[in-house]
CSV table of C-alpha atoms in Angstrom, one decimal:
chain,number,residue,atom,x,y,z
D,1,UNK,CA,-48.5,-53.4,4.4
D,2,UNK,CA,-49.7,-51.3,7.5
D,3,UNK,CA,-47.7,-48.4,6.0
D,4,UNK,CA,-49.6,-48.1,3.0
D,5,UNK,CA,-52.9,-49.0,4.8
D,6,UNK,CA,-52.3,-45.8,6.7
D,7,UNK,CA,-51.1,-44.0,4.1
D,8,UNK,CA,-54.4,-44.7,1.7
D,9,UNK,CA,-56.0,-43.5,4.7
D,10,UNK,CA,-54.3,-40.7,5.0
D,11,UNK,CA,-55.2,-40.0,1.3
D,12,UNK,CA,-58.9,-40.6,1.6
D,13,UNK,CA,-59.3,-37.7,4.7
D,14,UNK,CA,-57.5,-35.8,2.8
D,15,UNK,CA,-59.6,-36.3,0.1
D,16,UNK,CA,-62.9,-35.6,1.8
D,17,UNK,CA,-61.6,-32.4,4.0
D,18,UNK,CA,-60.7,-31.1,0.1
D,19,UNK,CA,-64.5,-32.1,-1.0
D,20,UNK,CA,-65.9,-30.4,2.6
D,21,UNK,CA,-63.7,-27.4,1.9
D,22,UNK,CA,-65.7,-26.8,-2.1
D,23,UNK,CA,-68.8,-27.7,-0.6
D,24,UNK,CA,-68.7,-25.0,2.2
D,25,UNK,CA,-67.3,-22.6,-0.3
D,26,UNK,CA,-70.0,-23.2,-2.9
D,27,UNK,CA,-72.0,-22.9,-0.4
D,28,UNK,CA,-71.2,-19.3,0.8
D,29,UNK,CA,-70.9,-18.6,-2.8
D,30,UNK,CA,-74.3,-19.6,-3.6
D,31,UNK,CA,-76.8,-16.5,-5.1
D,32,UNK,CA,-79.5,-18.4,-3.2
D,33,UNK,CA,-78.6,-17.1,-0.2
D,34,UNK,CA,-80.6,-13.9,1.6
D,35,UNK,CA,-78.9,-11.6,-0.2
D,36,UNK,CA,-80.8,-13.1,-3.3
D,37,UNK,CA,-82.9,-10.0,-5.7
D,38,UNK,CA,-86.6,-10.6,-4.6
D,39,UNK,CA,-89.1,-10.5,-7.9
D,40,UNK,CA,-92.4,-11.0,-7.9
D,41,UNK,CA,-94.0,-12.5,-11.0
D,42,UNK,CA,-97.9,-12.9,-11.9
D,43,UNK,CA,-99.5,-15.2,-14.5
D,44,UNK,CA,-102.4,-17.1,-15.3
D,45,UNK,CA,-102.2,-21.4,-14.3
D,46,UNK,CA,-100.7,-23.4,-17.4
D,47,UNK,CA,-98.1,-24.9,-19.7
D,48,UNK,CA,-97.0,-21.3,-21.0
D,49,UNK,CA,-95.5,-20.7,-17.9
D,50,UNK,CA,-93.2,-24.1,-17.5
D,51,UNK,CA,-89.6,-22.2,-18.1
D,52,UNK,CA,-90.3,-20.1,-15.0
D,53,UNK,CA,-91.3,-23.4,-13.0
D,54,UNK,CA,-88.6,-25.3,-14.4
D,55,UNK,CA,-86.1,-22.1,-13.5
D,56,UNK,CA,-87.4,-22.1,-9.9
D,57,UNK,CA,-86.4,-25.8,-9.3
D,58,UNK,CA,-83.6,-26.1,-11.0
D,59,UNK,CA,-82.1,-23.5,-9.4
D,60,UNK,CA,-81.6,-21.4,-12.6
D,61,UNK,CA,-82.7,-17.8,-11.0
D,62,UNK,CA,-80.8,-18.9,-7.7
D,63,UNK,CA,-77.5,-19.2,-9.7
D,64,UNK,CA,-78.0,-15.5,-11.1
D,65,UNK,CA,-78.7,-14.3,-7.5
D,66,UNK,CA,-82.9,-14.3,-7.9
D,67,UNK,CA,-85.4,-15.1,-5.1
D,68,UNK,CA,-88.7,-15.5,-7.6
D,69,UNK,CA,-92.2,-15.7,-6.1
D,70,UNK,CA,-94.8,-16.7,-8.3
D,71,UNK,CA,-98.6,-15.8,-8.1
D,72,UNK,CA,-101.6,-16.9,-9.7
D,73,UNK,CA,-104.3,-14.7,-11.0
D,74,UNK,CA,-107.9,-15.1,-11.1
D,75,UNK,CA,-108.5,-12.7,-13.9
D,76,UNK,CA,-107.1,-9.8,-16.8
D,77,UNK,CA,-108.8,-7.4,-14.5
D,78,UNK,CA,-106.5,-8.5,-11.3
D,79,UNK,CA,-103.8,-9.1,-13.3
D,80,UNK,CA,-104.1,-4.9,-14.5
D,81,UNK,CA,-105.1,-4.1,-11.4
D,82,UNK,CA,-101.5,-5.4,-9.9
D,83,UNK,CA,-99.4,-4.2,-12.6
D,84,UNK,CA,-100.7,-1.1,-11.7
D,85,UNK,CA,-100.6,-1.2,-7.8
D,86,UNK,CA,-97.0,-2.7,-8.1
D,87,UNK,CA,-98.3,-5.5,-6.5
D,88,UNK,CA,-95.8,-7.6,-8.7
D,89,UNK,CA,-93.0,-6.7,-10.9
D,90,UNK,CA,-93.2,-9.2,-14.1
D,91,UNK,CA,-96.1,-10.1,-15.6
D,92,UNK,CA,-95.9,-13.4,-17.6
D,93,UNK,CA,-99.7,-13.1,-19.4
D,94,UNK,CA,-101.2,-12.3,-22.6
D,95,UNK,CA,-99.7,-9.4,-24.1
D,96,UNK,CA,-103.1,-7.9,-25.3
D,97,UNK,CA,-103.1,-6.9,-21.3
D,98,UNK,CA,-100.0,-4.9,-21.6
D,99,UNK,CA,-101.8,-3.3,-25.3
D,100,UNK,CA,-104.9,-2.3,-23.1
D,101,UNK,CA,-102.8,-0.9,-20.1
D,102,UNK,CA,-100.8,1.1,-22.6
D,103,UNK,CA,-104.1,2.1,-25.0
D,104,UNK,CA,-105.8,3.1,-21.4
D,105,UNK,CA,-103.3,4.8,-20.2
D,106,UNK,CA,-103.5,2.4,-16.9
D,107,UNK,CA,-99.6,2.4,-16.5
D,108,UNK,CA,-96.6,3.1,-19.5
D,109,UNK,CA,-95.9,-1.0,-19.3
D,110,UNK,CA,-93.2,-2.4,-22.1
D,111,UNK,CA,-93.5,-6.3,-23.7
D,112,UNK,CA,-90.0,-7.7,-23.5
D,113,UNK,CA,-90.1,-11.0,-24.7
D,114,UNK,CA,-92.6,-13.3,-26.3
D,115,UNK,CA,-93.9,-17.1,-25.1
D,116,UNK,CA,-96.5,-18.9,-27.3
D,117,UNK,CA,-99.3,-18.4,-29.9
D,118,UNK,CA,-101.9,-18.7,-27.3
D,119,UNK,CA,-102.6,-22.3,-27.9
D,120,UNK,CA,-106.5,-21.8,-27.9
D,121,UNK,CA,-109.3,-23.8,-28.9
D,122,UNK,CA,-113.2,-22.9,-28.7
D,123,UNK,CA,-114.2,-25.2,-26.8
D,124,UNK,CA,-118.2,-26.6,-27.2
D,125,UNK,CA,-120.9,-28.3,-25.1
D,126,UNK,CA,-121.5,-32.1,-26.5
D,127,UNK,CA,-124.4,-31.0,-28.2
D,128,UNK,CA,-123.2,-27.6,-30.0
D,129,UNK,CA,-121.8,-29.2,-33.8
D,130,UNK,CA,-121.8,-26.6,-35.5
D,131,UNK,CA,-120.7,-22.5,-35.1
D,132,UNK,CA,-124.5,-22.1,-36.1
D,133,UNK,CA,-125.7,-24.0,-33.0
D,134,UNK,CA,-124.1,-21.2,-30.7
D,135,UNK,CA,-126.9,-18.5,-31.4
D,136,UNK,CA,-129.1,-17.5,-28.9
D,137,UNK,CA,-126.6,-19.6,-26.5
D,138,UNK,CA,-124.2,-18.0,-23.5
D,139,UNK,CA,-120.5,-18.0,-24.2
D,140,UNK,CA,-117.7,-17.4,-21.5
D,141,UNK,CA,-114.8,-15.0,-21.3
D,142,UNK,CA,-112.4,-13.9,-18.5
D,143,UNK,CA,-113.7,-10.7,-19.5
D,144,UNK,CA,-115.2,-9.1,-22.6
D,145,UNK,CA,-111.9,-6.8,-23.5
D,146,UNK,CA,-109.6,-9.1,-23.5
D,147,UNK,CA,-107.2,-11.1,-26.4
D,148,UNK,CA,-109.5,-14.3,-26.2
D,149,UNK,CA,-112.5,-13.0,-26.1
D,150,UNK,CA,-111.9,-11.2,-29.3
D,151,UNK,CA,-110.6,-14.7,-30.6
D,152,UNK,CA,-113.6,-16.2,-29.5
D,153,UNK,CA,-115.8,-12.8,-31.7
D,154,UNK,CA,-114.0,-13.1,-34.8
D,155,UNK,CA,-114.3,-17.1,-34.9
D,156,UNK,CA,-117.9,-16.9,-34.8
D,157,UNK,CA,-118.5,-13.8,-36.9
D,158,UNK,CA,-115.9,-15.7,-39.6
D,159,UNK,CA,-118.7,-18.7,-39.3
D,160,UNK,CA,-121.8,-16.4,-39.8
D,161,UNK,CA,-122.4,-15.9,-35.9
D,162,UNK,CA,-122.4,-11.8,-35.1
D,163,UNK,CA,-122.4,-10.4,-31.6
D,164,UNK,CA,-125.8,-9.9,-31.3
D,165,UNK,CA,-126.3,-13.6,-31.7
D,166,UNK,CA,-125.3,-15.0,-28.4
D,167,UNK,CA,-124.6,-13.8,-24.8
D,168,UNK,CA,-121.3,-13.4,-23.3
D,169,UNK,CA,-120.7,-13.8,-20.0
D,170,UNK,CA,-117.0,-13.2,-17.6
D,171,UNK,CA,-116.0,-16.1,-15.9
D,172,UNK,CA,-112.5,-15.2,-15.4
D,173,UNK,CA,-109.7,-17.5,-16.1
D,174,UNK,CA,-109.6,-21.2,-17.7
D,175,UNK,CA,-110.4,-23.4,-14.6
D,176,UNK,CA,-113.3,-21.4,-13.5
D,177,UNK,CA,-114.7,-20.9,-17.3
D,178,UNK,CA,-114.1,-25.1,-17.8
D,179,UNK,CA,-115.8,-25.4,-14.6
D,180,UNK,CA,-118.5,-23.2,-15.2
D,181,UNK,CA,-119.3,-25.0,-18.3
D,182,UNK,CA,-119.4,-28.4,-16.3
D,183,UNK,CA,-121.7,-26.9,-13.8
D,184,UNK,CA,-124.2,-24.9,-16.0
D,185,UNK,CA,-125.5,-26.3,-19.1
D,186,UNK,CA,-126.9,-22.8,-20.2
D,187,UNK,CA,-122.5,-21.9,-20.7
D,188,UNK,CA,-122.5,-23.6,-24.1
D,189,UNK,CA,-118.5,-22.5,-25.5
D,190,UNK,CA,-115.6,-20.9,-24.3
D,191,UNK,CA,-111.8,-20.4,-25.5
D,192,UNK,CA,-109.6,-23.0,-23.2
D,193,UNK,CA,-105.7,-23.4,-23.5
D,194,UNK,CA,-103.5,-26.2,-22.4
D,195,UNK,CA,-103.5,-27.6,-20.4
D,196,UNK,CA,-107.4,-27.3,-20.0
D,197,UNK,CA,-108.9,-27.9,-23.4
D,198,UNK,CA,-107.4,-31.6,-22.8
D,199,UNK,CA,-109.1,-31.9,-20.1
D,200,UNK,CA,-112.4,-30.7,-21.5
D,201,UNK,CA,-111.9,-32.9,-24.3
D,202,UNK,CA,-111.9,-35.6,-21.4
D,203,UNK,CA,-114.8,-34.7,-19.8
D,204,UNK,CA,-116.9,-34.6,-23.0
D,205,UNK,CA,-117.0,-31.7,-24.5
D,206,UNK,CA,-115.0,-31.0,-27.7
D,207,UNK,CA,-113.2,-27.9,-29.9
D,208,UNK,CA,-115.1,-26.6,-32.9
D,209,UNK,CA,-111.2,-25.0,-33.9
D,210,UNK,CA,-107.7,-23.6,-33.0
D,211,UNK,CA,-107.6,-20.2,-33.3
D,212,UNK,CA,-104.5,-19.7,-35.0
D,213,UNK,CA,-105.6,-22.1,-37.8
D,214,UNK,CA,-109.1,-19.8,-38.1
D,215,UNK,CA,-107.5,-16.5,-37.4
D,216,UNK,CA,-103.8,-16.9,-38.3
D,217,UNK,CA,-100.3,-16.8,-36.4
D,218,UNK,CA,-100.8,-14.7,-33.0
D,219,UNK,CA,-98.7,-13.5,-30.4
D,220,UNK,CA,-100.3,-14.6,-26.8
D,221,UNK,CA,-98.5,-14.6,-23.8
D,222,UNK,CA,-95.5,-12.4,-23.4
D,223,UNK,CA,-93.2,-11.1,-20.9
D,224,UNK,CA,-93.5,-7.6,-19.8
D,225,UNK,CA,-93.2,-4.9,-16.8
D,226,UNK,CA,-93.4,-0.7,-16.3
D,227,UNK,CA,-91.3,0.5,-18.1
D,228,UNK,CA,-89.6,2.2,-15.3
D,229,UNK,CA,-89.0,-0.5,-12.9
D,230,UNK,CA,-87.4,-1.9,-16.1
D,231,UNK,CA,-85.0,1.0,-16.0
D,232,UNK,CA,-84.2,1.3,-13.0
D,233,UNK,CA,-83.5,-2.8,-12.7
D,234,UNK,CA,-82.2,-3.3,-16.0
D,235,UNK,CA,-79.3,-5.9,-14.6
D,236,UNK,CA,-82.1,-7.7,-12.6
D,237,UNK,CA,-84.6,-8.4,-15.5
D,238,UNK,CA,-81.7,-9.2,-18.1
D,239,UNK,CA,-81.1,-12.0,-15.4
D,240,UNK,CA,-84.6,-13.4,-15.2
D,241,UNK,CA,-84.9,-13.3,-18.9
D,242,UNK,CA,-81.4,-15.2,-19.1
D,243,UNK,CA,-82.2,-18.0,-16.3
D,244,UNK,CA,-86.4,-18.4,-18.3
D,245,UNK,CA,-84.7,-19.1,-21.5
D,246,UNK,CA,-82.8,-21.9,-20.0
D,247,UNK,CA,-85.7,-22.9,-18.3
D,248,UNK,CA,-87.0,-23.0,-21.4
D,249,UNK,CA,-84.5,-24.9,-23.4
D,250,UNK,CA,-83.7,-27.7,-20.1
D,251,UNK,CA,-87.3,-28.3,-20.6
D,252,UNK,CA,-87.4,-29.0,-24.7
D,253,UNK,CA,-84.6,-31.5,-24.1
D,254,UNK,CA,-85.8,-34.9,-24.7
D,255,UNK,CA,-83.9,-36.5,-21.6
D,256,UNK,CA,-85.6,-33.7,-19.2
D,257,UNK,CA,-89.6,-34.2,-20.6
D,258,UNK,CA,-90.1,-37.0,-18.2
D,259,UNK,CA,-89.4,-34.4,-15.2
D,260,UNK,CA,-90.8,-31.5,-16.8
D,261,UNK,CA,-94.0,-32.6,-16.8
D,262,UNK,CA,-94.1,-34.0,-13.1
D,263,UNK,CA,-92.8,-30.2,-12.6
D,264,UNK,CA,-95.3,-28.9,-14.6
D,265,UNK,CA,-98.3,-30.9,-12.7
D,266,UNK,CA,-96.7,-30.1,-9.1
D,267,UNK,CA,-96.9,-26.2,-10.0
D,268,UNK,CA,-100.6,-26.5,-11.7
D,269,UNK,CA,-101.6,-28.7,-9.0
D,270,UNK,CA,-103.5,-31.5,-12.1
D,271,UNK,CA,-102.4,-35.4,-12.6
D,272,UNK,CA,-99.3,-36.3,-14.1
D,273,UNK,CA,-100.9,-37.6,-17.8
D,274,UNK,CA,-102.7,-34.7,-18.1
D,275,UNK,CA,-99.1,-32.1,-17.5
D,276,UNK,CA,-97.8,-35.0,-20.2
D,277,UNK,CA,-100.3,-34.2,-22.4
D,278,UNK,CA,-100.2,-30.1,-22.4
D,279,UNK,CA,-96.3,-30.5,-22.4
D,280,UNK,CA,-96.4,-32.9,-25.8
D,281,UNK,CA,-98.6,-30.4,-27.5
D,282,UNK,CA,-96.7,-27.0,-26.1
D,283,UNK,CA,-93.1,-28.5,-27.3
D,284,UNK,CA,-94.5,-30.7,-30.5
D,285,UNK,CA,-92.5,-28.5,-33.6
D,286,UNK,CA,-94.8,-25.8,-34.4
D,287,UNK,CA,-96.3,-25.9,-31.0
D,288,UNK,CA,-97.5,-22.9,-29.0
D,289,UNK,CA,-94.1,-22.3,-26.7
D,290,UNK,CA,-92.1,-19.8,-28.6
D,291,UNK,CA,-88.3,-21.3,-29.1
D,292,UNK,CA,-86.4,-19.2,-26.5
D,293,UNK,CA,-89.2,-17.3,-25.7
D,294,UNK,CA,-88.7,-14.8,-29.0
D,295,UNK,CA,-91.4,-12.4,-29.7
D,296,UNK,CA,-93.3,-13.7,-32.6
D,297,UNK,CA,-93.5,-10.1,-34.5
D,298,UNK,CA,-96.3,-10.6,-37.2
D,299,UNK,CA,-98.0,-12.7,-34.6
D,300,UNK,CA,-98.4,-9.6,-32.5
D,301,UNK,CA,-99.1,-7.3,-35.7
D,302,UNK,CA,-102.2,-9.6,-35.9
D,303,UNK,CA,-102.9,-9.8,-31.9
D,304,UNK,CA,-102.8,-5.4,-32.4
D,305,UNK,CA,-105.1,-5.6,-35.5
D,306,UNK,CA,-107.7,-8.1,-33.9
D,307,UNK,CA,-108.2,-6.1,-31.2
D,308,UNK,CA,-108.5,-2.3,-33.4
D,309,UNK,CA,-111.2,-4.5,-35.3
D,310,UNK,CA,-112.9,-5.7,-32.3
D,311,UNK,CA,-112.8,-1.7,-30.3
D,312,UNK,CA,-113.1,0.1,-33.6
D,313,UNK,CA,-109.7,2.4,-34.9
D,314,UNK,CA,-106.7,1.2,-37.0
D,315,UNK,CA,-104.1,-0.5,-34.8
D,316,UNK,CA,-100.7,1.5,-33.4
D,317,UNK,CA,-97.5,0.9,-34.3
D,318,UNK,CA,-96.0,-2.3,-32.5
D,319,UNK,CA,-93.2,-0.8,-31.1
D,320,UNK,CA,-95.4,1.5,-29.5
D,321,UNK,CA,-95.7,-1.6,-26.9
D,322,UNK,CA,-92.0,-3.1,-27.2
D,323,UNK,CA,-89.0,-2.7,-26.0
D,324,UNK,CA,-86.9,-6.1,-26.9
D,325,UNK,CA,-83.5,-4.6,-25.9
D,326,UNK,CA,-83.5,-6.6,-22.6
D,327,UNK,CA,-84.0,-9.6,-24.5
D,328,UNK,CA,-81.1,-8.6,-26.6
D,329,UNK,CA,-79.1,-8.4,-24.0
D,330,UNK,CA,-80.2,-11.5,-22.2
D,331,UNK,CA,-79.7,-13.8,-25.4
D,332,UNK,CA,-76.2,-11.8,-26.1
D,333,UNK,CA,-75.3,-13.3,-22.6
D,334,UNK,CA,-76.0,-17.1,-23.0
């Protein structure tokens, strides 16, 4: 009986100096060491954004060898303003920002993947029922060129409500315009995206539409970086592509939602029901998060023409703005 005793014992520290043995050489095998690819990546705060938070703490950019550092932007203008400064390397934003940088001539940026149809709503004071109501009022915008302010202009001209009708105003991005519109009764409407249009809803005001239901399908936020930092780091950006769709997809399982949205309101910094919320609409079918992040093509014919109608011109060519090899690639590789 001793003799077995000792030799079950024997077996068991065997055992656990074989499991410390993988553990140290996972360990040293582990991308998320120092050697880890730094990459900067810049976005506005919300749900359209949830496979890079879910990638960072899951560890899916670690396991491709990817240190990713998120920032948040206050504005269209900042966010241009870095893209061009090289403040950052990926932008994760509305692609109409990568259109204007390219139209300008600001920087020669490319869109590589897609990420949702904008998930908009125009958002109202309590008193405002009707699109008529909004003349002669103030209406907020992160700034006047950019893809949802030219929603919010072709909404109302479609309901009778020209330009010249109403005031518009920058406020920057969607918690400073909700706020604004708490804090100044003369702000009567704005365009608000998850998760922030739930919480307007909450606080009393309401949506007078969707946008894509007024304006059709529309590409909003995409993926996309200088074209030449995409060249020269091909290998890199395939990677972060590769570990967002997973992101992505861990997120749209049913068995992860639970901790997607307590991911979702830890990043965002807002209560848990309100990250359920936004994540339930985002991933209903049909929802604003693209399936794998895919570039909704017709989507972004209609993001080019709304912006030619709002500037004046016809629109360019889309591939004048893409360059969906990478994503290719990155799909290829899953």
């Amino acid at each position: 009986m001793q003799d077995l005793t000792q030799a079950l014992a024997t077996i068991l520290l065997s055992l656990a100096a074989a499991a410390g043995l993988v553990a140290m050489a996972l360990g040293l095998a582990s991308p998320a060491a120092a050697d880890a690819t730094p990459l900067r990546v810049n976005m506005f705060s919300g749900p359209q954004d949830l496979a890079v938070f879910v990638a960072q703490e899951k560890g899916f950019y670690a396991q491709r060898g990817l240190a990713v550092e998120v920032s948040f932007t206050s504005s269209s203008q900042s966010l241009r303003d870095g893209m061009a400064n090289g403040s950052f390397e990926i932008a994760s934003s509305g692609v109409d920002n990568a259109v204007y940088m390219v139209d300008t001539g600001k920087a020669d940026v490319a869109i590589v993947a897609g990420g949702d149809d904008g998930m908009t709503q125009l958002i109202v004071r309590p008193e405002i029922r009707s699109y008529a109501d909004l003349r002669g009022k103030t209406v907020l915008v992160d700034a006047p060129d950019t893809a949802f302010a030219f929603q919010l202009y072709k909404m109302l001209e479609l309901n009778g409500v020209k330009r010249a009708d109403y005031t518009v105003v920058p406020k920057g991005g969607m918690p400073q315009r909700l706020a604004a519109l708490k804090e100044d009764q003369t702000n009567a409407a704005t365009m608000l995206n998850l998760p922030w249009n739930i919480a307007a809803e909450k606080a009393g005001f309401h949506s007078l539409g969707n946008a894509i239901e007024v304006l059709g399908p529309y590409q909003g936020t995409g993926i996309w970086v200088r074209r030449d930092w995409a060249a020269a780091h091909a290998d890199t950006l395939v990677r972060y592509l590769q570990s967002t769709v997973e992101g992505l997809r861990w997120a749209r399982e049913t068995s992860s939602r639970a901790e997607a949205a307590a991911i979702l309101a830890r990043h965002l910094k807002i209560e848990p029901d309100l990250a359920a919320a936004a994540l339930e609409r985002a991933l209903a079918p049909g929802g604003g998060l693209a399936v794998d992040a895919r570039l909704d093509l017709e989507g972004f014919r209609n993001t080019l023409k709304l912006r030619a109608e709002t500037n004046g011109g016809a629109p360019r060519p889309p591939e004048t703005y893409l360059d969906l090899s990478y994503y290719e690639r990155a799909l290829a590789g899953l």
